[in-house]
mmCIF file of C-alpha atoms in Angstrom:
data_model
loop_
_atom_site.group_PDB
_atom_site.id
_atom_site.type_symbol
_atom_site.label_atom_id
_atom_site.label_comp_id
_atom_site.label_asym_id
_atom_site.label_seq_id
_atom_site.Cartn_x
_atom_site.Cartn_y
_atom_site.Cartn_z
ATOM 1 C CA MET A 1 37.536 -17.924 4.634
ATOM 2 C CA GLY A 2 34.074 -18.807 5.923
ATOM 3 C CA PRO A 3 31.171 -16.394 6.422
ATOM 4 C CA PHE A 4 31.735 -16.225 10.174
ATOM 5 C CA ALA A 5 35.210 -14.762 9.625
ATOM 6 C CA VAL A 6 33.734 -11.681 7.949
ATOM 7 C CA LYS A 7 30.360 -11.353 9.712
ATOM 8 C CA GLY A 8 29.876 -8.106 11.583
ATOM 9 C CA ILE A 9 32.859 -6.272 10.101
ATOM 10 C CA PRO A 10 31.200 -2.955 9.173
ATOM 11 C CA TRP A 11 33.166 -2.120 6.033
ATOM 12 C CA LEU A 12 32.734 -5.669 4.656
ATOM 13 C CA ASP A 13 29.004 -5.572 5.459
ATOM 14 C CA GLU A 14 28.816 -2.310 3.503
ATOM 15 C CA LEU A 15 30.614 -3.830 0.491
ATOM 16 C CA ARG A 16 28.382 -6.900 0.505
ATOM 17 C CA GLY A 17 25.203 -4.850 0.769
ATOM 18 C CA GLU A 18 21.786 -6.230 1.510
ATOM 19 C CA PRO A 19 20.540 -9.470 -0.043
ATOM 20 C CA THR A 20 18.409 -9.040 -3.169
ATOM 21 C CA VAL A 21 16.517 -11.233 -5.606
ATOM 22 C CA LEU A 22 17.032 -10.787 -9.354
ATOM 23 C CA ILE A 23 13.855 -10.929 -11.429
ATOM 24 C CA HIS A 24 13.337 -10.465 -15.186
ATOM 25 C CA GLU A 25 11.620 -7.217 -16.182
ATOM 26 C CA GLU A 26 8.625 -8.965 -17.809
ATOM 27 C CA THR A 27 8.072 -11.181 -14.773
ATOM 28 C CA ALA A 28 8.381 -8.170 -12.483
ATOM 29 C CA ALA A 29 5.974 -6.063 -14.556
ATOM 30 C CA ALA A 30 3.358 -8.836 -14.514
ATOM 31 C CA ARG A 31 3.478 -8.745 -10.697
ATOM 32 C CA GLY A 32 3.742 -4.967 -10.264
ATOM 33 C CA ILE A 33 7.305 -5.222 -8.946
ATOM 34 C CA GLN A 34 9.993 -2.574 -9.505
ATOM 35 C CA SER A 35 13.660 -2.464 -8.501
ATOM 36 C CA GLY A 36 13.943 -1.609 -4.830
ATOM 37 C CA ASP A 37 10.516 -3.000 -3.902
ATOM 38 C CA THR A 38 10.300 -5.312 -0.931
ATOM 39 C CA VAL A 39 9.114 -8.726 -2.113
ATOM 40 C CA ARG A 40 8.269 -12.100 -0.635
ATOM 41 C CA VAL A 41 9.636 -15.206 -2.357
ATOM 42 C CA PHE A 42 7.696 -18.233 -1.157
ATOM 43 C CA ASN A 43 6.571 -21.800 -1.696
ATOM 44 C CA ASP A 44 4.924 -24.507 0.390
ATOM 45 C CA HIS A 45 8.138 -24.964 2.425
ATOM 46 C CA GLY A 46 8.860 -21.391 3.517
ATOM 47 C CA TYR A 47 9.582 -17.831 2.482
ATOM 48 C CA VAL A 48 12.095 -15.014 2.470
ATOM 49 C CA VAL A 49 11.484 -11.252 2.364
ATOM 50 C CA LEU A 50 14.074 -9.085 0.622
ATOM 51 C CA LYS A 51 14.497 -6.340 -2.005
ATOM 52 C CA ALA A 52 13.975 -6.952 -5.727
ATOM 53 C CA VAL A 53 16.361 -5.992 -8.523
ATOM 54 C CA VAL A 54 14.773 -5.984 -11.980
ATOM 55 C CA ASN A 55 17.197 -7.261 -14.613
ATOM 56 C CA GLN A 56 17.040 -8.166 -18.320
ATOM 57 C CA GLY A 57 19.860 -10.684 -18.020
ATOM 58 C CA ILE A 58 17.908 -13.350 -16.170
ATOM 59 C CA ARG A 59 15.406 -15.777 -17.684
ATOM 60 C CA PRO A 60 11.743 -14.766 -17.279
ATOM 61 C CA ASP A 61 10.975 -18.077 -15.530
ATOM 62 C CA THR A 62 13.860 -17.807 -13.060
ATOM 63 C CA LEU A 63 14.617 -15.910 -9.851
ATOM 64 C CA MET A 64 18.174 -15.585 -8.580
ATOM 65 C CA LEU A 65 18.566 -15.478 -4.824
ATOM 66 C CA PRO A 66 21.750 -14.724 -2.878
ATOM 67 C CA ARG A 67 23.939 -17.398 -1.430
ATOM 68 C CA GLY A 68 25.680 -16.888 1.880
ATOM 69 C CA PRO A 69 23.725 -14.246 3.818
ATOM 70 C CA GLU A 70 22.921 -15.013 7.433
ATOM 71 C CA GLY A 71 19.333 -15.194 8.667
ATOM 72 C CA ASP A 72 19.465 -11.738 10.226
ATOM 73 C CA ASP A 73 20.566 -10.228 6.886
ATOM 74 C CA PHE A 74 17.070 -10.793 5.454
ATOM 75 C CA ILE A 75 14.041 -8.649 6.247
ATOM 76 C CA ASP A 76 12.233 -11.841 7.257
ATOM 77 C CA GLY A 77 12.600 -15.578 6.601
ATOM 78 C CA HIS A 78 15.570 -17.213 4.876
ATOM 79 C CA THR A 79 16.358 -18.582 1.424
ATOM 80 C CA GLN A 80 17.101 -22.054 2.798
ATOM 81 C CA SER A 81 13.539 -22.339 4.098
ATOM 82 C CA LEU A 82 12.498 -22.574 0.420
ATOM 83 C CA SER A 83 14.473 -25.740 -0.248
ATOM 84 C CA THR A 84 13.250 -29.253 0.404
ATOM 85 C CA ILE A 85 14.692 -32.170 2.322
ATOM 86 C CA ALA A 86 13.993 -34.417 -0.666
ATOM 87 C CA HIS A 87 17.087 -35.670 -2.445
ATOM 88 C CA ASP A 88 18.032 -36.055 -6.077
ATOM 89 C CA GLU A 89 17.464 -39.655 -7.168
ATOM 90 C CA MET A 90 20.611 -39.796 -9.302
ATOM 91 C CA THR A 91 23.143 -38.253 -6.915
ATOM 92 C CA GLY A 92 21.503 -38.671 -3.526
ATOM 93 C CA ASN A 93 22.250 -34.997 -2.797
ATOM 94 C CA ASN A 94 19.780 -32.448 -1.492
ATOM 95 C CA ASN A 95 18.607 -29.759 -3.894
ATOM 96 C CA PHE A 96 19.623 -26.698 -1.905
ATOM 97 C CA ASN A 97 19.988 -24.460 -4.948
ATOM 98 C CA ASP A 98 16.989 -25.358 -7.109
ATOM 99 C CA PHE A 99 13.351 -25.148 -6.083
ATOM 100 C CA VAL A 100 9.980 -24.032 -7.386
ATOM 101 C CA CYS A 101 8.828 -20.746 -5.903
ATOM 102 C CA GLU A 102 6.657 -17.701 -6.496
ATOM 103 C CA ILE A 103 7.260 -14.003 -5.888
ATOM 104 C CA GLU A 104 4.928 -11.208 -4.859
ATOM 105 C CA LYS A 105 5.189 -7.608 -3.750
ATOM 106 C CA TYR A 106 5.387 -7.543 0.047
ATOM 107 C CA GLU A 107 3.062 -5.144 1.803
ATOM 108 C CA GLY A 108 4.278 -5.858 5.322
ATOM 109 C CA GLY A 109 2.567 -7.605 8.176
ATOM 110 C CA ALA A 110 2.608 -11.341 8.643
ATOM 111 C CA ALA A 111 4.683 -13.024 5.953
#
């Protein structure tokens, strides 16, 4: 079942919840980020604005972003704007799931 088959069904939207980014507690503390804060994940390709969830189970040098939300599910931007059109030399595939990015507390205004 694709995402369009379940989009806009209120009880499924409630179960899915809003998109969040997982961040290690040490990484979050260094940036003044707490669970529930609105953050901006960005790089030179794009950005996405969403809520942070501080978690010990993720590596300090890694952020985990959701897969599958639609553009209007995010506060602003989209996770796919962070990826690049460059392809992996070995496989020829695009790297849609791995990219270098930074995270900061979002204060609103222009992203």
